[in-house]
Amino acid sequence: MSQAVLEFREVSKRFNSLNAVDRVSFSIQAGEIFTLLGPSGCGKTTTLRLIAGLEEPDDGEILINGKPVAAPRRGLVLAPDKRQLGMVFQSYAIWPHLTVFENIAFPLRVRRETDGVIRRRVHEALDSVGLAGFSERGATQLSGGQQQRVALARALVYAPALLLLDEPLSNLDAKLREQMRLEIRALQKKLSLTILYVTHDQAEAMTLSDRIAVVNGGRFEQVGTPAEVYEKPATFFVGEFLGRMVSLDGTIIKSGADLWIHVAVADVRLVVRGDPAKTFQAGERVRLICRPEDIEILSAGEIQQNQLPAQIEQVAYLGDRFEYQVRVAGVSFIVAAAKKHRYDAGTAVRLSIDPGRLNIRSA
Amino acid sequence: MKPTAVAVPSSKFTFRLRPIRLAEFLALALLIVAMGLPLFFLLVGSFNLAPPGKAAVYGVNNWVNAFTDPGTLGALWMSFLLSVVRLIPAMILSVLVAWLIARTDMPGGRTVESFCWIAYFVPDFPLTLAWILLLDPSFGFLNTAAKGLPFIDVPLFNPYSFWGIVWVHTSTSGIWFKVMLLVPVFRRLGASLEEAARVAGANTATMLRRITLPVLAPMILAVSVLSFIRGLQSFNTELLLGTPAGIYVYSTRIYDYLQREPRAYGEATALGSVFLLVLGILLFFYWKYLSGDKKFTVVTGQGYSTLRVKLGKWRYAALGGCLLYIAVMMILPLLFLVIGSFMRRYGFFGIAAPFTLAHWQNLFSDPIFFVALKNSLIIASVTALGGILLYSVIAYLLVSRRTVTKPWLESLCWIPHVLPGILLSLGVLWLFLSTPLRTLLYGTVWGIALALILADSPVTTQAFKAGLLQLGADLEEAARVSGASWAYTYRRILLPLLAPIAAAVGLMNFGSALTSISTPVLLYSHQSRPLAILLLEYSFTGELERAAALGLLITVIIGAMMIAGRKLGLRLAGSS
């Protein structure tokens, strides 16, 4: 395996008694977009600041391109300016007293490049973020989206080993956000950048990332491709954070070497695809978890596996679909359905859950 | 990669941490010596029966003397009485004027506001002199003019009295600063609160009485208490007007103790300590009950108010009233200061050739004037530059999360806010006299500059802190991550961004250093006498005309600087 661009080994950071980052280990390979996804205060920004050298870890080791940049046990902490990184701040941190050109040229001037090189590279960077011709503007005369692009250009102008993006899109409006998401992805492919991306927006994480780390309480709950973390959430928190979850309590009826496990939910028997790594005893209380989109409302006469009787409690018309609040075995949840049928509140319906998409856990 | 790549040894760690820690501990040590020690010496000194610099003899005699002297408690009581009595009309007028400017359709509100800003910076000592020229029983212009009226044969006005002091304070510190504090509060009052009252059926008067004033009451009260405390610290007016009539406040009493032969250090210090105690209690309650954020959340509410009260034809009357107040309280005395400086013998308009340039010529041919001017310029420049350097670093440390001694730094910085100039100066005097600093700083311009720098600490630190907080840490961190060292970041990013604040603060401190009397009054010697003290001496020796000329000169310098500063400040506000 090639050299990891970034490696965390059991890194911890405490603020007073709070474990902001709790013995975290991971690595990022060249050319990938690695996203830290989590709610605010989960430690994702602290992780990013540890990489940049803006915070010092209490324990563990951080390596960039195989070189340790922070290892408190050995008394090693490299200053931010010695780490050769690029970073886009949530606030963009565009220096208001400098022009666009001078903002972007700053990292090059620090590195004592010649004027010719600076001019060429700044214009290349401006081109790549679509701001050609803006170089003499005052930094404060730019719109939010333009400032964001300047911050991006400044971060990548000297081709850093790793680009750190701290919620770079959170201050933009929804439309611009979608556009910038695509542009960042395209830029990353074109320049084969390695990016560490921090966000609390799961849609952003899903569309941008090669891999996602879902962060909670200073720990990585799961690291995987977008599909992995969405389809096979390792914990309930991960599942919940990435979308809606439906959770039903049941009791194991039959389980064995057999691939299929039978579970009683209320008085209905459901089959679930088992996990060879996990076995259950008959009579054990379990929890069945799936996504609402894996639940279908059956039309009259239609027969499917895993049928559950349900009651429609409320109907919402969303234009492109209906959303029904349904009640099954004492639990209410929302299921979306196409517009071909409309069920009124109070109607009894049958639901069907795809057995391959039900996850089973000990209660 | 070989493990030897970790050859970056622990020295790198210490190198990285040292500068900011070093700066922090240096700043702390400096503040403890410069702020903490004067306070300490003041408290300890009150129990020391020997004069500073001699072997200490401890006892409570100073306190006994201070309290058995009937003048002492009287002086404390007079301080309170004067501060309260002059606060009441000033507060009522300030609320009225602020309301007129911010919440009504009175024309020219901006002009009135700007004028308050300029008036705030007019130094109080020359203004007090001007009122003497106007009101003095024997030669005051208004008294002489009144004598021409029938049935009046005794002087109508007497500035050397309780009410004279109250009146002159209404002119010098009166409403100017309070209006500046209150106008933004009135402007920011959430429009929705008043609009809701109108929609609910209240007319203007009901809305004002039931909504506007109650909502603003905490802020008005806070401004009142702040003004009251600042009023207690006043010195100049009481010295000029109170002393001839035997009216002493605690600050002039302290000055009086130290003018005696031999200097009564012990009594002065005991009185200062008592006052410090009282002030500490007052400030404790102020902070505890009034300066909290919670009470003002509504006031800093959403949206600027567009709802302005329509005054109808009264709006010109309102403007007329404001302009009349400005004319009587500011323009009239300044005008007579000008006239006074050009009169052969002030008040004698009838003599042949009453006007002369002699006083100005005397002033400019007096070698003492040039020494004082030089001293003042050195003191003011050192104060301004030293303040910028010291407090920008301290403010940086205060906003930095890495600082570990933040509470200590912060409290030390606020000490001068509590300490009136005369007490600070007394504390510094103790520090100079009882330590080896005596030979170095006592009686020198550097010693005076040091005391003035200390006095500037709260406001200057606050200004830099606000500036740094507004900039945010991101701008600095972005530079660091981009590869810039701390020094490069400071030079290319922080310094240019803080320059406007530094300029404004420097200008302000330069100005206050030029006019301050109560701080240098115990610290100067004949070699280090600044202009403001020379002005004090001229007034004491009865050379009122020359004093008028010098006072006018100082006023003009300050005025020009403050107008330049306002331009600077406005540009700063416009660009951000």
Short mmCIF file of N, CA and C in Angstrom, two decimals, chain A residues 36 49 134 153 207 216 227 301:
data_model
loop_
_atom_site.label_atom_id
_atom_site.label_comp_id
_atom_site.label_asym_id
_atom_site.label_seq_id
_atom_site.Cartn_x
_atom_site.Cartn_y
_atom_site.Cartn_z
N LEU A 36 -15.31 14.02 7.40
CA LEU A 36 -15.71 13.84 8.79
C LEU A 36 -17.12 14.39 8.91
N ARG A 49 -8.45 20.79 13.17
CA ARG A 49 -7.50 21.77 13.71
C ARG A 49 -6.25 21.09 14.27
N PHE A 134 -10.83 38.61 -11.58
CA PHE A 134 -11.20 39.22 -10.31
C PHE A 134 -10.00 39.65 -9.49
N ALA A 153 -8.99 28.91 -3.73
CA ALA A 153 -7.81 29.17 -4.57
C ALA A 153 -6.57 29.39 -3.71
N THR A 207 -22.57 12.96 -1.35
CA THR A 207 -22.28 13.23 -2.76
C THR A 207 -20.80 13.48 -3.01
N ASN A 216 -18.94 11.00 16.49
CA ASN A 216 -19.87 11.30 17.58
C ASN A 216 -19.12 11.26 18.90
N ALA A 227 -22.02 4.40 0.54
CA ALA A 227 -23.00 3.30 0.49
C ALA A 227 -22.91 2.45 1.73
N GLY A 301 -54.66 -6.89 -2.68
CA GLY A 301 -54.43 -8.13 -3.41
C GLY A 301 -52.97 -8.42 -3.68
#
